[in-house]
Tab-separated table of C-alpha atoms and ligand atoms in Angstrom:
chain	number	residue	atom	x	y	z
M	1343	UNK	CA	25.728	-23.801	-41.127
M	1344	UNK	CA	22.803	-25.747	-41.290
M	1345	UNK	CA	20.980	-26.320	-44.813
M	1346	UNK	CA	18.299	-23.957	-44.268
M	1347	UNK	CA	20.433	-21.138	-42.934
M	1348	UNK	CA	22.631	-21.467	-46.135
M	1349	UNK	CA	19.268	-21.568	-48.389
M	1350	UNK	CA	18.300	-18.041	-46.176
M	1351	UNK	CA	22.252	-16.697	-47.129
M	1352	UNK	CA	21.657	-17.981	-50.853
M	1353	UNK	CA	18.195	-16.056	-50.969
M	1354	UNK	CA	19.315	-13.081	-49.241
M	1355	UNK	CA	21.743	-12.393	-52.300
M	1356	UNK	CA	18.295	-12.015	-54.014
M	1357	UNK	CA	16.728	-10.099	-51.796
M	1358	UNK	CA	14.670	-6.967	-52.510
M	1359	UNK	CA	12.936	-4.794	-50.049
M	1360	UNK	CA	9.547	-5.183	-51.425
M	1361	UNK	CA	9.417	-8.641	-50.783
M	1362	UNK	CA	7.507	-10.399	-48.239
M	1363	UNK	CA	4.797	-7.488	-47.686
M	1364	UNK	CA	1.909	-9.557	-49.470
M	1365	UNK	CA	2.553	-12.711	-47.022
M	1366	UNK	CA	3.113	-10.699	-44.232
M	1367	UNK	CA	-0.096	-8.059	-44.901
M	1368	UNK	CA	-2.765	-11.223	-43.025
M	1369	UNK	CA	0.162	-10.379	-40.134
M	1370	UNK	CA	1.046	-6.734	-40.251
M	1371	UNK	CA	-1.832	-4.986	-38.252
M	1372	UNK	CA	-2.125	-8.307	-35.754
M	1373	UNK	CA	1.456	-7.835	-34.460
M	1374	UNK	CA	1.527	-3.630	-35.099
M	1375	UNK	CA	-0.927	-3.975	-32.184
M	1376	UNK	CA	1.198	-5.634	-29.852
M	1377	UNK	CA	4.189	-4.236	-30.350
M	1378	UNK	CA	5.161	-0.277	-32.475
M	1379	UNK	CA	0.711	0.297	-32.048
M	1380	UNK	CA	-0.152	3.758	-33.197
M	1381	UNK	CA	2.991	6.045	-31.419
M	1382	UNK	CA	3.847	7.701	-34.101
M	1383	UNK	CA	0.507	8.406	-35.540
M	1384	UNK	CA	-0.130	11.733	-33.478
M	1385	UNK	CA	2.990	13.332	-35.018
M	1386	UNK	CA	1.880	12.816	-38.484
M	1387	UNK	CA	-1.547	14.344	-37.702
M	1388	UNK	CA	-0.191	17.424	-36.870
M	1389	UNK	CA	2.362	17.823	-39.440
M	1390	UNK	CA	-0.457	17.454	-41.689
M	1391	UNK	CA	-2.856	19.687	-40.216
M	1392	UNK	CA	-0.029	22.208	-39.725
M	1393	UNK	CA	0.522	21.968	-43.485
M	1394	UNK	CA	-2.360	22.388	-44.684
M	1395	UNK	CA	-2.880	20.499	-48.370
M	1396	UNK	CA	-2.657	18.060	-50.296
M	1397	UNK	CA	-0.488	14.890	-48.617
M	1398	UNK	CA	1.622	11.689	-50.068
M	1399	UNK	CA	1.612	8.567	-47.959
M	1400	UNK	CA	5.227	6.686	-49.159
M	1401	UNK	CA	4.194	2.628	-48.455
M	1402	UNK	CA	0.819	3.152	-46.469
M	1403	UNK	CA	0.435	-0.706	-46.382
M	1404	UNK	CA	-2.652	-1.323	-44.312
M	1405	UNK	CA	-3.587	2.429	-43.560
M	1406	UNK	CA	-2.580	2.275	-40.423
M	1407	UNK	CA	-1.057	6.009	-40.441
M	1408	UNK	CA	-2.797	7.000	-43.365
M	1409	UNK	CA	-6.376	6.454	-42.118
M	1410	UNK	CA	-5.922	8.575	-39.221
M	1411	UNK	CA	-4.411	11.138	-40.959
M	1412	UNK	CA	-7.643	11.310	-43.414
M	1413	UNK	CA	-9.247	12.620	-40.302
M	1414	UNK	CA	-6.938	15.055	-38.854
M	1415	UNK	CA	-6.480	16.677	-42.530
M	1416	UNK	CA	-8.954	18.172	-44.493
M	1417	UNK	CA	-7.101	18.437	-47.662
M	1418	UNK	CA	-6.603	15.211	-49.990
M	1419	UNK	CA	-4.266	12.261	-49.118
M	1420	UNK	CA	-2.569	9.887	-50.857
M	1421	UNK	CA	-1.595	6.295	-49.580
M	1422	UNK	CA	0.983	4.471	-52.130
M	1423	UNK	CA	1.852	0.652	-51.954
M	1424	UNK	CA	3.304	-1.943	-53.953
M	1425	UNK	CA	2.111	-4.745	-52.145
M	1426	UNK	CA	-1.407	-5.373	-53.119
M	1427	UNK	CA	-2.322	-7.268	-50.174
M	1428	UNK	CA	-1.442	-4.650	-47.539
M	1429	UNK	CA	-3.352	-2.267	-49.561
M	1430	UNK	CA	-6.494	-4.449	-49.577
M	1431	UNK	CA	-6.447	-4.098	-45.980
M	1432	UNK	CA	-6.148	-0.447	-46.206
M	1433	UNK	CA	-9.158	0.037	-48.493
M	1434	UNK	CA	-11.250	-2.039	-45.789
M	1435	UNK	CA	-10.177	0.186	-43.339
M	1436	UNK	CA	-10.734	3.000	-45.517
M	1437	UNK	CA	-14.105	1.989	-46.212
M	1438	UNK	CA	-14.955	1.457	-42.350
M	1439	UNK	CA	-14.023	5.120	-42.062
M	1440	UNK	CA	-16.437	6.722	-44.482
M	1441	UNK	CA	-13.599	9.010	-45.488
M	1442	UNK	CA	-13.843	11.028	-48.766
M	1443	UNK	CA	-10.472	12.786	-49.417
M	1444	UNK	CA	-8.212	9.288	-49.031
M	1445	UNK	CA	-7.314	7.567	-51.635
M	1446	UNK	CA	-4.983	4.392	-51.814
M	1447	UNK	CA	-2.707	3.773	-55.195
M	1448	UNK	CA	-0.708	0.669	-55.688
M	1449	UNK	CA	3.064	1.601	-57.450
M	1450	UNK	CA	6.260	2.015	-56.726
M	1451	UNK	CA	7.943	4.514	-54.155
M	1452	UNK	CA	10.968	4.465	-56.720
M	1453	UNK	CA	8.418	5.911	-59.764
M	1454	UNK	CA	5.996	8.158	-58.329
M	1455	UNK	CA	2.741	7.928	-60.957
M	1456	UNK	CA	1.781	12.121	-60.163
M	1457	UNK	CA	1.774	14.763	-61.837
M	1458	UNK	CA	4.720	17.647	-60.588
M	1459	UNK	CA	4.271	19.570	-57.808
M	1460	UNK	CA	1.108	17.836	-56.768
M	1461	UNK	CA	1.144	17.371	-52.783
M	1462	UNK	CA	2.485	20.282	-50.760
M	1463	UNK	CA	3.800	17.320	-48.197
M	1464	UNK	CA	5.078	13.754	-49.128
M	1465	UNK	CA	5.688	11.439	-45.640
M	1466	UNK	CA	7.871	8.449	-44.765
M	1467	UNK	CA	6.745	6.874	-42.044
M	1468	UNK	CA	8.157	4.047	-39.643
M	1469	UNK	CA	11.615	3.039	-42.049
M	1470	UNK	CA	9.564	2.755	-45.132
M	1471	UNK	CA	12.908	4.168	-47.114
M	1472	UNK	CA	15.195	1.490	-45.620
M	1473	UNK	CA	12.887	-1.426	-47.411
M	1474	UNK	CA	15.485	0.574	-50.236
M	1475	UNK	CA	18.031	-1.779	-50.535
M	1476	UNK	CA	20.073	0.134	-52.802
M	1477	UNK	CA	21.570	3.588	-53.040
M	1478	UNK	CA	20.276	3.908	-56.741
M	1479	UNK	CA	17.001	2.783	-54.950
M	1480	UNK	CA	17.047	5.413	-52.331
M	1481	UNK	CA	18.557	8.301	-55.015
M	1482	UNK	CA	15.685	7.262	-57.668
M	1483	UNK	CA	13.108	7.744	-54.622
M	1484	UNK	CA	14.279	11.060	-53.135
M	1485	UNK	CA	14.416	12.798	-56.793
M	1486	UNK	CA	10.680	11.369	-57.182
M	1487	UNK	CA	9.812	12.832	-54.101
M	1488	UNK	CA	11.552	16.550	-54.832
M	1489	UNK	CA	9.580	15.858	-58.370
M	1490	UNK	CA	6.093	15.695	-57.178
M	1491	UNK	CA	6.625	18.836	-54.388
M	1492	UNK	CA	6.364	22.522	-55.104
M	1493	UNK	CA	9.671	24.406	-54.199
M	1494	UNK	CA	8.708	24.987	-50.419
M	1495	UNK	CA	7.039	21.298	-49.902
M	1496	UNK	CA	7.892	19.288	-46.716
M	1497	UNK	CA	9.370	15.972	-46.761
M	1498	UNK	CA	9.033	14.280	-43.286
M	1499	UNK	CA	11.121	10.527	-43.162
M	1500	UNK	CA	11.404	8.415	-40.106
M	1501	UNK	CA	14.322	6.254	-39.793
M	1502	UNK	CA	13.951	3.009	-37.548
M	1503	UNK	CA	16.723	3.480	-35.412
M	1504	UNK	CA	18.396	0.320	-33.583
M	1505	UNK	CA	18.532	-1.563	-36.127
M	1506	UNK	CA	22.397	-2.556	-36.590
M	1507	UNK	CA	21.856	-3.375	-33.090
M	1508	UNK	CA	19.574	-6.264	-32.927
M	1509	UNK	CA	21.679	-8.941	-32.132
M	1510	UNK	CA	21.189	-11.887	-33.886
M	1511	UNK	CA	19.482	-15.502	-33.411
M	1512	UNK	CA	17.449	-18.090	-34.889
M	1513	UNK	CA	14.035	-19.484	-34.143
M	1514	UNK	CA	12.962	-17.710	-31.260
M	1515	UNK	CA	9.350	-17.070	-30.374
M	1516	UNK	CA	8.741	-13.496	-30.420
M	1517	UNK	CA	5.205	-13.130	-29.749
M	1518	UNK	CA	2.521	-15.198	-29.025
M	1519	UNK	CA	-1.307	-14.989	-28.708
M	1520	UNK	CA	-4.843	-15.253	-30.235
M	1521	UNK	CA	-6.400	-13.959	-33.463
M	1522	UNK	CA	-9.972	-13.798	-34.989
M	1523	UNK	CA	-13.340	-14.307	-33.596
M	1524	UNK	CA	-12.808	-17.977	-32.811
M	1525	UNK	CA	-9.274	-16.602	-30.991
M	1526	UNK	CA	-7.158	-18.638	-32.937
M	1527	UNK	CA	-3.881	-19.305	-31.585
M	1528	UNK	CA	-1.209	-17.689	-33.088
M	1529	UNK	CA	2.913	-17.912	-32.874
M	1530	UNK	CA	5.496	-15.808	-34.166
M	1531	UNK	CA	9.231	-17.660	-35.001
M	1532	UNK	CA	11.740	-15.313	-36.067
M	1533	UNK	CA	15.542	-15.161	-36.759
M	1534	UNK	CA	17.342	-12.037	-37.312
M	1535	UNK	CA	20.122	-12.116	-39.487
M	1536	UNK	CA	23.052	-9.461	-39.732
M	1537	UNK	CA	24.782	-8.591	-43.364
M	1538	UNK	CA	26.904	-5.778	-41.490
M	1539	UNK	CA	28.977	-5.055	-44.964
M	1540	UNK	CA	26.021	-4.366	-47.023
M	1541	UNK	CA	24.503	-2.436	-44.227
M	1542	UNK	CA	21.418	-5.129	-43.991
M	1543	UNK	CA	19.009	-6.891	-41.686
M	1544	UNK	CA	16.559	-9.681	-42.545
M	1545	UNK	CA	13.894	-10.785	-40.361
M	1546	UNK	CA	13.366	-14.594	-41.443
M	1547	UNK	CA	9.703	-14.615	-40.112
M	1548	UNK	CA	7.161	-17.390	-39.735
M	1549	UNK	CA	3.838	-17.345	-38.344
M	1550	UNK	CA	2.273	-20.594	-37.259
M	1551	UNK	CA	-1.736	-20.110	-36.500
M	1552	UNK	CA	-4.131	-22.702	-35.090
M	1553	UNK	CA	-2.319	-26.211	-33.692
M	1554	UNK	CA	-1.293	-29.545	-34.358
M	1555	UNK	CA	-1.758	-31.023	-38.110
M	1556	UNK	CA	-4.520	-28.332	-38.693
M	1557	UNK	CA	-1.753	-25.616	-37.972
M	1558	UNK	CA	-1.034	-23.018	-41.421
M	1559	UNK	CA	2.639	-21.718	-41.754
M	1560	UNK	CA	3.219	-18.784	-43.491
M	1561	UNK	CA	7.307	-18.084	-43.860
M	1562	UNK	CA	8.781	-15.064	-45.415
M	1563	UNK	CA	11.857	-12.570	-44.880
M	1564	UNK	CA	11.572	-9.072	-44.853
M	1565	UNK	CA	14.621	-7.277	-45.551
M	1566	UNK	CA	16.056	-3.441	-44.588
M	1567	UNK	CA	18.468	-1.092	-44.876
M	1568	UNK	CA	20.537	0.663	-42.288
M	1569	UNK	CA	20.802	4.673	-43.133
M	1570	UNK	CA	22.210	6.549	-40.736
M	1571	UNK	CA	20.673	9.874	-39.986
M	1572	UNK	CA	23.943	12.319	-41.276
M	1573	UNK	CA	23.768	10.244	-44.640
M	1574	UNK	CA	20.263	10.577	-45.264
M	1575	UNK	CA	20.759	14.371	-44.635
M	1576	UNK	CA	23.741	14.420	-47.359
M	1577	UNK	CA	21.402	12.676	-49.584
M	1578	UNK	CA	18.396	15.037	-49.132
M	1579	UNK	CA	20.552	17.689	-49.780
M	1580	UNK	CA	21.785	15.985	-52.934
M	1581	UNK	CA	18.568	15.489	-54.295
M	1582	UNK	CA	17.637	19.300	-53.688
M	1583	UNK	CA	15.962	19.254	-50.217
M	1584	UNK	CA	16.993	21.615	-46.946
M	1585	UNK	CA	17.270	19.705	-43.820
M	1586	UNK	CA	14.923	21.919	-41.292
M	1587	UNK	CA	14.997	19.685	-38.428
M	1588	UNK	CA	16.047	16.397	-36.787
M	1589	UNK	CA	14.392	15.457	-33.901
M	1590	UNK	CA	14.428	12.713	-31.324
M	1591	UNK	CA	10.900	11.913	-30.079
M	1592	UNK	CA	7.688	12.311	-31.452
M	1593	UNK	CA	6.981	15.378	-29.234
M	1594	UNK	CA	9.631	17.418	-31.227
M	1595	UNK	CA	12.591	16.962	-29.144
M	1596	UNK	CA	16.090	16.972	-30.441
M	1597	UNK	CA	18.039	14.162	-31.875
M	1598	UNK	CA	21.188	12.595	-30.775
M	1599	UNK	CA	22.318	9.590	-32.123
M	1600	UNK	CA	21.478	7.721	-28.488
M	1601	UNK	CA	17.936	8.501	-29.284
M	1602	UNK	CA	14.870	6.265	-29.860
M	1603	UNK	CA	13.312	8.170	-32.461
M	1604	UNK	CA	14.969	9.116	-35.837
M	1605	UNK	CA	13.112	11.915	-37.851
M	1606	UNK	CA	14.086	14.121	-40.539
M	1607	UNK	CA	12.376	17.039	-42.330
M	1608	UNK	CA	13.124	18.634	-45.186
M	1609	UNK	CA	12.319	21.447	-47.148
M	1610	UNK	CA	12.303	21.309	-50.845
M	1611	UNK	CA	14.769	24.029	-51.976
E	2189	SAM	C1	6.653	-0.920	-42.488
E	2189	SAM	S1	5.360	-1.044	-43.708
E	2189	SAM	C2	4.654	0.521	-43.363
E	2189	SAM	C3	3.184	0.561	-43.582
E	2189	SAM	C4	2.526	1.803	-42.990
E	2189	SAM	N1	3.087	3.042	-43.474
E	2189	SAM	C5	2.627	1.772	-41.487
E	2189	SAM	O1	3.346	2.607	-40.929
E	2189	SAM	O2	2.019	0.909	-40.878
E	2189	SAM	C6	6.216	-0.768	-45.230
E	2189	SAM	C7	5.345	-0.775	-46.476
E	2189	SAM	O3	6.154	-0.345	-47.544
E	2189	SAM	C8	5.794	-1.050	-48.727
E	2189	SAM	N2	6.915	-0.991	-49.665
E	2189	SAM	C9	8.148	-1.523	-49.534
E	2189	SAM	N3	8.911	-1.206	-50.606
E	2189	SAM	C10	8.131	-0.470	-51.424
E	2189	SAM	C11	8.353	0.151	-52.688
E	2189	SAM	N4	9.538	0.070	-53.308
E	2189	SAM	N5	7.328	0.847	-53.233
E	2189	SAM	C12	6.134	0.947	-52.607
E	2189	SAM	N6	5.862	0.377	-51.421
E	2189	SAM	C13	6.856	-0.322	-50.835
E	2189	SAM	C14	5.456	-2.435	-48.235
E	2189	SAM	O4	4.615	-3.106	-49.161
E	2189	SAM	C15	4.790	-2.136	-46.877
E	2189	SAM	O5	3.406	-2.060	-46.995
């Protein structure tokens, strides 16, 4: 093992979910672009214009779902964050927008600062509950969530799906291209690192912008949890919710565990 793949190991004892957001928020929206883009933005829409009132963005980072969803709902919506920098990012999007019923709160999924019962839907978007490392984590979050519904709110999750499957290696380039008005170059090294017993993945990330001595590196490791679909439907219904549906695409359609999409709603009982 070379030294600094036994400094990642050593770290990745430490490892929390919430870490590496604020150095990967310049990032986020930069690579979102190229690669996941807006897919699943659509289905969130209409859940919330099905709903009807007030909604609760779980980790909204730089808007990118919750922005959009300002427009398609007419009630109030809530964006909450821990990582300050992501969230900057949101409010300048927000601000572009010239929305009035979005608002963006920085706290903690696992502590939800509202008052009871006070959005009729709370969302989950794109794995947000597998940056949970923990099953106290995930528990303390769910009963937050069933706290600030109604009996009868929706709770809609999506899990990322393949991720016990990406196999692992070290230093490759994953994407490459140009950034800013002066079209910076920009690289993306990553290594993907397997902890199969404790159900994790870290993404040892570095992004490496302009060239030559001039070049900045910014290195961090973002870290997630695998949770199977069937056990995050035991542990909605532990917490008090009703599963109502598991589907398999963003259109609606079914889920089986081959599929590329992982979504779950609930209904608080
Ligand atoms: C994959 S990003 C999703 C951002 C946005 N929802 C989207 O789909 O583009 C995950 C976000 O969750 C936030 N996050 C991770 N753990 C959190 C926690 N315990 N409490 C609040 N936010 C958290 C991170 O700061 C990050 O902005």
């Amino acid at each position: 093992m070379t030294t600094s793949r036994a400094a990642s190991r050593k770290a990745s004892a430490h490892a929390e979910g919430h870490h590496g957001w604020d150095e990967y928020a310049p990032f986020y929206d930069w690579e979102n672009a190229r690669t996941f883009g807006r897919r699943d933005v659509p289905f969130w829409q209409r859940l919330a214009a099905s709903r009807g009132g007030a909604v609760l963005e779980l980790g909204a980072g730089t808007g990118r779902v919750t922005v959009p969803l300002g427009k398609a709902a007419a009630a109030r919506v809530v964006g909450i964050d821990r990582s300050a920098a992501m969230l900057a990012l949101g409010r300048t999007r927000l601000r572009r927008a010239r929305l009035g019923n979005v608002s963006l709160v920085r706290g903690d999924i696992r502590h939800l600062p509202f008052a009871r019962g006070a959005f009729d839907t709370v969302i989950a978007p794109y794995g947000i509950l597998q940056s949970l490392l923990r099953e106290a984590d995930l528990k303390a979050t769910l009963s937050a969530v069933a706290g600030v519904l109604p009996r009868g709110g929706v709770f809609g999750l999506e899990l990322v799906a393949d991720l016990p499957d990406w196999r692992e290696y070290q230093g490759r380039v994953s994407l490459k291209g140009r950034r800013g008005r002066d079209g910076r170059p920009i690289t993306l090294r990553e290594s993907v690192r397997q902890d199969r017993r404790r159900g994790l993945t870290y993404f040892d990330q570095e992004f490496i912008e302009g060239r030559g001595r001039t070049a900045v590196r910014q290195r961090f490791t973002l870290t997630f949890r695998t949770v199977s679909v069937p056990r995050m439907a035991r542990r909605l219904e532990a917490a008090g919710f009703e599963v109502t549906a598991v589907l398999g695409d963003y259109q609606g359609g079914p889920w089986d565990a081959r599929a590329a999409v992982w979504i779950l709603l609930a209904r608080k009982s």
